[in-house]
């Protein structure tokens, strides 16, 4: 396996690396849809795109980041872990809300697009659910109370998804145009309770 | 205006009242889409269906219930008010969660259908948002603290919509198969805080 192993199989010639990247995204979209997030392997995606598996790491850094590119997630998944790195639950709760709102505010329409995928394709809902559980929930879990971490993480998920629905899809006031720090101060205590309280 | 004023305009003959009802739902779907929830009048919907406006009250009881029929809401909007009738905020919070989960649990797939409408049509998002604000939020508002009632109601909305997304659309465990009373005890305190706490 070498990083020069780019052997295009698809019609038309490639003018450069950007074509490899596009071919990988296109292939990944198909393979994820067929096999789900867990089932799809880097090797099978690269093979579908007609390129060497090393290209996935070269262009994306791994399966998680490739999936993020497929759903046009406005953030590199690797950054999420470092942003959330704190052992103080109340600080973690504030960071979760601040990160969520800042990211999606900066990429208007993307959240609604994601909801559309989830609503139109059962397989997308399952995949995107799995992806966010892996991405965010496992990070929350390491900081949440040790009893029922899955449940605590999922409860945080309900509040954040609902905030996104209200702000970016339903666009209901006064949530739609509330300031970021105002949302942080109103909603972070909910997440903190889900992370630390007796349930 | 009389309840006998049913003068069908559409092609084909009507075999009975059910046809009037169907014609009204079809006409309402068009008029709501064109003019939004607030803009659409009972008179314009009846006129589009080629029936007397009194038929709307006869078959549905009013515009709100007609809209509920259009989006196949699994509940008569008039019932919601009586179910939520309590002046105790913590009891109200519990009833909100219990009603929400029980209703949608009993009509599997409807919540996802609603999300699909909202995600695919900007106008549907606006309309459904307006409708739920009128239906639920105004009832919450009369019981919430008197400062910032709109905001408190909308915050409750974020938590409930997110619970619905997680349970019925993303179907993520352990929320997807949690028991109703278990969800009530975990999530009602969030609503109670939104209804009564300093924000």
Coordinates of C-alpha atoms in Angstrom, one line a residue:
Chain A
X1 CA 0.0 0.0 0.0
X2 CA 1.6 3.3 -1.1
X3 CA 0.4 6.9 -1.2
X4 CA 1.2 6.8 -5.0
X5 CA -1.3 3.9 -5.5
X6 CA -3.8 6.1 -7.2
X7 CA -5.1 4.0 -10.1
X8 CA -8.3 5.6 -11.3
X9 CA -10.9 3.1 -12.5
X10 CA -13.8 5.5 -13.3
X11 CA -14.5 7.0 -16.7
X12 CA -12.6 10.1 -17.7
X13 CA -9.1 11.1 -16.7
X14 CA -8.1 12.8 -13.4
X15 CA -6.5 16.2 -13.6
X16 CA -5.1 15.8 -10.1
X17 CA -5.6 15.0 -6.4
X18 CA -8.9 16.8 -6.1
X19 CA -10.4 14.2 -8.4
X20 CA -9.3 11.4 -6.1
X21 CA -10.8 13.2 -3.2
X22 CA -14.1 13.6 -5.1
X23 CA -14.1 10.0 -6.2
X24 CA -13.6 8.9 -2.6
X25 CA -16.5 11.0 -1.4
X26 CA -18.7 9.7 -4.1
X27 CA -17.7 6.1 -3.5
X28 CA -18.0 6.6 0.3
X29 CA -21.6 7.9 -0.1
X30 CA -22.5 4.7 -2.0
X31 CA -20.7 2.3 0.3
X32 CA -22.0 3.9 3.5
X33 CA -25.5 3.8 2.1
X34 CA -25.2 0.1 1.3
X35 CA -23.3 -1.1 4.4
X36 CA -23.9 1.4 7.1
X37 CA -21.3 3.4 9.0
X38 CA -19.9 0.5 11.0
X39 CA -20.1 -2.0 8.1
X40 CA -18.3 0.2 5.5
X41 CA -14.5 -0.3 5.5
X42 CA -11.8 2.1 4.2
X43 CA -10.6 -0.6 2.0
X44 CA -14.0 -1.2 0.3
X45 CA -14.6 2.5 -0.2
X46 CA -11.1 3.0 -1.8
X47 CA -11.7 -0.1 -4.0
X48 CA -15.1 1.4 -5.1
X49 CA -13.3 4.6 -6.0
X50 CA -10.5 2.7 -7.8
X51 CA -7.8 4.2 -5.6
X52 CA -5.4 2.8 -3.0
X53 CA -6.8 2.6 0.6
X54 CA -3.9 4.9 1.7
X55 CA -5.6 7.7 -0.2
X56 CA -8.3 7.8 2.4
X57 CA -5.8 8.6 5.1
X58 CA -4.0 10.9 2.8
X59 CA -7.0 13.0 2.0
X60 CA -9.2 12.6 5.1
X61 CA -7.2 11.0 7.9
X62 CA -9.6 8.1 8.3
X63 CA -13.1 6.7 8.0
X64 CA -14.6 9.1 10.6
X65 CA -13.4 12.2 8.8
X66 CA -14.4 10.8 5.4
X67 CA -17.9 10.3 6.7
X68 CA -17.9 13.9 8.0
X69 CA -17.0 15.0 4.5
X70 CA -19.8 13.0 3.0
X71 CA -22.4 14.6 5.2
X72 CA -20.6 17.9 4.9
X73 CA -20.1 18.3 8.6
X74 CA -18.7 21.8 9.2
X75 CA -15.9 20.6 11.4
X76 CA -13.0 18.1 11.5
X77 CA -14.1 15.4 13.9
X78 CA -10.6 15.3 15.4
X79 CA -11.0 18.9 16.6
X80 CA -14.1 18.1 18.6
X81 CA -12.3 16.0 21.1
X82 CA -9.8 18.7 21.9
X83 CA -12.4 21.4 22.2
X84 CA -14.3 19.4 24.7
X85 CA -11.3 18.4 26.7
X86 CA -12.2 19.4 30.3
X87 CA -12.9 17.5 33.4
X88 CA -15.4 20.1 34.8
X89 CA -18.9 19.0 33.9
X90 CA -20.4 22.5 34.1
X91 CA -17.6 23.8 31.8
X92 CA -18.1 20.8 29.5
X93 CA -21.9 21.5 29.3
X94 CA -21.1 25.2 28.3
X95 CA -18.6 24.1 25.7
X96 CA -21.0 21.6 24.2
X97 CA -23.7 24.3 23.7
X98 CA -21.2 26.9 22.5
X99 CA -19.5 24.6 20.0
X100 CA -22.8 23.2 18.7
X101 CA -24.3 26.7 18.1
X102 CA -21.1 28.3 16.8
X103 CA -20.5 25.5 14.3
X104 CA -23.9 25.4 12.8
X105 CA -24.4 29.1 12.8
X106 CA -21.3 29.4 10.7
X107 CA -22.7 27.0 8.1
X108 CA -26.2 28.0 7.7
X109 CA -28.4 25.4 5.9
X110 CA -26.1 22.5 6.7
X111 CA -28.0 21.4 9.8
X112 CA -31.3 21.5 7.8
X113 CA -29.6 19.5 5.0
X114 CA -28.5 16.9 7.6
X115 CA -32.1 16.6 8.9
X116 CA -33.3 16.2 5.4
X117 CA -31.0 13.2 4.8
X118 CA -32.0 11.7 8.1
X119 CA -35.7 12.2 7.4
X120 CA -35.6 10.8 3.9
X121 CA -33.5 7.8 4.3
X122 CA -33.8 5.3 7.2
X123 CA -30.3 4.2 6.5
X124 CA -29.0 7.7 6.8
X125 CA -30.7 8.2 10.1
X126 CA -29.0 5.0 11.4
X127 CA -25.6 6.0 10.0
X128 CA -25.7 9.6 11.2
X129 CA -26.9 8.4 14.6
X130 CA -24.0 5.9 14.8
X131 CA -21.6 8.5 13.7
X132 CA -22.6 11.2 16.2
X133 CA -22.7 8.6 19.0
X134 CA -19.1 7.6 18.1
X135 CA -18.0 11.2 17.7
X136 CA -19.6 13.1 20.5
X137 CA -21.2 10.6 22.8
X138 CA -18.0 8.7 23.5
X139 CA -16.3 11.9 24.5
X140 CA -19.2 12.9 26.7
X141 CA -19.2 9.5 28.2
X142 CA -15.7 9.7 29.5
X143 CA -16.6 12.8 31.5
X144 CA -20.1 12.0 32.6
X145 CA -20.9 10.2 35.8
X146 CA -19.9 6.6 35.6
X147 CA -23.5 5.3 36.0
X148 CA -25.5 5.0 32.8
X149 CA -23.1 7.0 30.6
X150 CA -24.9 6.0 27.4
X151 CA -28.2 7.3 28.7
X152 CA -26.6 10.6 29.9
X153 CA -25.0 11.1 26.6
X154 CA -28.2 10.4 24.7
X155 CA -30.2 12.8 26.9
X156 CA -27.6 15.5 26.1
X157 CA -28.2 14.5 22.4
X158 CA -32.0 15.1 22.7
X159 CA -31.4 18.7 24.0
X160 CA -28.9 19.5 21.3
X161 CA -30.7 18.1 18.4
X162 CA -33.9 19.9 19.5
X163 CA -32.0 23.1 19.8
X164 CA -30.8 22.7 16.2
X165 CA -34.3 21.8 15.0
X166 CA -35.8 24.9 16.6
X167 CA -33.0 27.3 15.5
X168 CA -32.1 26.1 12.0
X169 CA -35.2 24.1 10.7
X170 CA -38.3 25.5 12.4
X171 CA -36.6 28.8 12.9
X172 CA -38.9 29.7 15.7
X173 CA -38.3 32.8 17.7
X174 CA -36.9 33.8 20.1
X175 CA -34.6 30.8 19.8
X176 CA -33.8 31.4 16.1
X177 CA -32.1 34.7 16.7
X178 CA -30.9 34.3 20.3
X179 CA -27.2 35.1 20.9
X180 CA -24.8 32.3 21.4
X181 CA -23.9 33.1 25.0
X182 CA -27.5 33.6 25.9
X183 CA -28.2 30.0 24.6
X184 CA -25.2 28.7 26.5
X185 CA -26.4 30.2 29.8
X186 CA -30.0 28.9 29.3
X187 CA -29.3 25.4 28.0
X188 CA -25.9 24.4 29.5
X189 CA -27.6 23.7 32.9
X190 CA -29.8 21.1 31.2
X191 CA -26.8 19.3 29.9
X192 CA -25.0 19.5 33.2
X193 CA -28.0 17.9 34.9
X194 CA -28.0 15.1 32.3
X195 CA -24.3 14.6 32.9
X196 CA -24.2 14.7 36.6
X197 CA -27.5 14.5 38.4
X198 CA -29.4 11.5 39.8
X199 CA -31.7 10.4 36.9
Chain B
X1 CA -74.1 30.5 5.5
X2 CA -75.9 27.2 6.2
X3 CA -74.6 23.7 7.0
X4 CA -76.5 22.6 3.9
X5 CA -74.5 24.8 1.7
X6 CA -72.4 22.0 0.3
X7 CA -72.1 22.8 -3.4
X8 CA -69.4 20.7 -4.9
X9 CA -67.4 22.4 -7.6
X10 CA -64.9 19.6 -8.3
X11 CA -65.1 17.0 -11.0
X12 CA -67.1 13.8 -10.2
X13 CA -70.0 13.5 -7.8
X14 CA -69.9 13.1 -4.1
X15 CA -71.3 9.9 -2.6
X16 CA -71.5 11.5 0.9
X17 CA -70.0 13.6 3.6
X18 CA -66.7 11.8 3.6
X19 CA -66.1 13.3 0.2
X20 CA -66.6 16.7 1.6
X21 CA -64.2 16.0 4.3
X22 CA -61.6 14.7 1.8
X23 CA -62.1 17.7 -0.5
X24 CA -61.6 20.1 2.5
X25 CA -58.3 18.4 3.5
X26 CA -57.1 18.5 -0.1
X27 CA -58.0 22.1 -0.5
X28 CA -56.6 23.0 2.9
X29 CA -53.3 21.4 2.0
X30 CA -53.1 23.7 -1.0
X31 CA -54.2 26.9 0.6
X32 CA -52.0 26.4 3.7
X33 CA -49.0 25.8 1.4
X34 CA -49.8 29.0 -0.6
X35 CA -50.7 31.3 2.2
X36 CA -49.2 29.9 5.4
X37 CA -51.1 28.9 8.6
X38 CA -52.0 32.4 9.7
X39 CA -52.8 33.7 6.2
X40 CA -55.2 30.8 5.2
X41 CA -58.8 31.5 6.1
X42 CA -61.6 29.0 6.6
X43 CA -63.5 30.8 3.9
X44 CA -60.8 30.5 1.3
X45 CA -60.2 26.8 2.0
X46 CA -64.0 26.1 1.8
X47 CA -64.2 28.0 -1.4
X48 CA -61.3 26.1 -2.9
X49 CA -63.1 22.8 -2.0
X50 CA -66.3 24.1 -3.5
X51 CA -68.2 23.8 -0.2
X52 CA -69.8 26.2 2.3
X53 CA -67.5 27.5 5.0
X54 CA -69.8 26.0 7.6
X55 CA -68.6 22.6 6.5
X56 CA -65.2 23.3 8.1
X57 CA -66.8 23.7 11.5
X58 CA -69.1 20.8 10.9
X59 CA -66.3 18.3 10.0
X60 CA -63.4 19.7 11.9
X61 CA -64.5 22.3 14.4
X62 CA -62.3 25.0 13.0
X63 CA -59.0 25.9 11.3
X64 CA -56.8 24.5 14.0
X65 CA -58.3 21.1 13.8
X66 CA -58.4 21.2 10.0
X67 CA -54.6 21.8 10.0
X68 CA -54.1 19.0 12.5
X69 CA -56.0 16.7 10.1
X70 CA -53.8 17.9 7.1
X71 CA -50.6 17.0 9.0
X72 CA -52.2 13.9 10.4
X73 CA -51.6 15.0 14.0
X74 CA -52.6 12.0 16.1
X75 CA -54.7 14.1 18.5
X76 CA -57.5 16.6 18.5
X77 CA -56.0 20.0 19.4
X78 CA -58.9 20.8 21.6
X79 CA -58.0 17.9 23.9
X80 CA -54.5 19.2 24.4
X81 CA -55.6 22.1 26.5
X82 CA -57.6 20.0 28.9
X83 CA -54.9 17.4 29.3
X84 CA -52.5 20.2 30.3
X85 CA -54.8 22.0 32.6
X86 CA -52.9 22.3 35.8
X87 CA -51.4 25.2 37.7
X88 CA -48.6 23.3 39.2
X89 CA -45.5 23.7 37.0
X90 CA -43.8 20.4 38.0
X91 CA -47.1 18.6 37.3
X92 CA -47.4 20.5 34.0
X93 CA -43.8 19.5 33.0
X94 CA -44.6 15.8 33.7
X95 CA -47.8 16.0 31.7
X96 CA -46.1 17.6 28.8
X97 CA -43.5 14.8 28.5
X98 CA -46.1 12.0 29.2
X99 CA -48.5 13.4 26.6
X100 CA -45.9 13.9 24.0
X101 CA -44.4 10.4 24.3
X102 CA -47.7 8.6 24.6
X103 CA -49.2 10.3 21.6
X104 CA -46.3 9.7 19.2
X105 CA -45.6 6.2 20.5
X106 CA -49.2 5.3 19.6
X107 CA -48.8 6.6 16.1
X108 CA -45.4 5.3 15.0
X109 CA -44.0 6.9 11.9
X110 CA -46.1 10.1 12.2
X111 CA -43.5 12.0 13.9
X112 CA -40.9 11.1 11.3
X113 CA -43.5 12.0 8.6
X114 CA -43.9 15.4 10.2
X115 CA -40.1 16.0 10.3
X116 CA -40.0 15.0 6.6
X117 CA -42.5 17.7 5.7
X118 CA -40.6 20.2 7.8
X119 CA -37.3 19.3 6.2
X120 CA -38.4 19.2 2.6
X121 CA -40.6 22.4 2.5
X122 CA -39.5 25.7 4.0
X123 CA -43.2 26.7 4.0
X124 CA -44.2 23.6 6.0
X125 CA -41.5 24.3 8.6
X126 CA -42.9 27.8 9.1
X127 CA -46.5 26.6 9.2
X128 CA -46.0 23.7 11.5
X129 CA -43.9 25.9 13.7
X130 CA -46.7 28.5 13.9
X131 CA -49.3 25.8 14.5
X132 CA -47.4 24.2 17.4
X133 CA -46.7 27.6 18.9
X134 CA -50.4 28.4 18.8
X135 CA -51.4 25.0 20.0
X136 CA -49.0 24.1 22.7
X137 CA -46.9 27.2 23.4
X138 CA -49.9 29.5 24.2
X139 CA -51.0 26.9 26.8
X140 CA -47.6 26.6 28.3
X141 CA -47.3 30.4 28.4
X142 CA -50.4 30.9 30.6
X143 CA -48.7 28.7 33.2
X144 CA -45.1 29.6 32.8
X145 CA -43.6 32.5 34.8
X146 CA -44.7 35.8 33.5
X147 CA -41.3 37.0 32.5
X148 CA -40.3 35.9 28.9
X149 CA -43.1 33.4 28.4
X150 CA -42.3 33.0 24.7
X151 CA -38.7 32.1 25.4
X152 CA -39.7 29.7 28.2
X153 CA -42.2 28.0 25.9
X154 CA -39.7 27.8 23.0
X155 CA -37.0 26.3 25.3
X156 CA -39.6 23.6 26.3
X157 CA -40.1 23.1 22.5
X158 CA -36.4 22.4 21.9
X159 CA -36.3 19.7 24.5
X160 CA -39.5 18.0 23.2
X161 CA -38.6 18.2 19.5
X162 CA -35.2 16.8 20.3
X163 CA -36.7 13.9 22.3
X164 CA -38.9 13.1 19.3
X165 CA -36.0 13.2 16.9
X166 CA -33.9 10.9 19.1
X167 CA -36.8 8.4 19.8
X168 CA -38.6 8.3 16.4
X169 CA -36.2 9.5 13.7
X170 CA -32.6 8.7 14.8
X171 CA -34.0 5.8 17.0
X172 CA -30.9 6.0 19.2
X173 CA -30.7 3.8 22.3
X174 CA -31.3 3.9 25.1
X175 CA -33.8 6.7 24.4
X176 CA -35.6 4.8 21.6
X177 CA -36.9 2.0 23.8
X178 CA -37.0 3.8 27.2
X179 CA -40.3 3.5 29.1
X180 CA -42.7 6.5 29.2
X181 CA -42.5 7.1 32.9
X182 CA -38.7 6.7 32.8
X183 CA -38.6 9.5 30.2
X184 CA -41.0 11.6 32.3
X185 CA -38.8 11.4 35.4
X186 CA -35.6 12.2 33.5
X187 CA -36.9 15.0 31.2
X188 CA -39.7 16.7 33.1
X189 CA -37.2 18.5 35.4
X190 CA -35.7 20.1 32.3
X191 CA -39.1 21.5 31.3
X192 CA -39.8 22.6 34.8
X193 CA -36.6 24.6 34.9
X194 CA -37.4 26.2 31.6
X195 CA -40.9 27.1 32.9
X196 CA -39.9 28.4 36.3
X197 CA -36.2 29.1 36.8
X198 CA -34.2 32.3 36.4
X199 CA -32.9 32.0 32.9

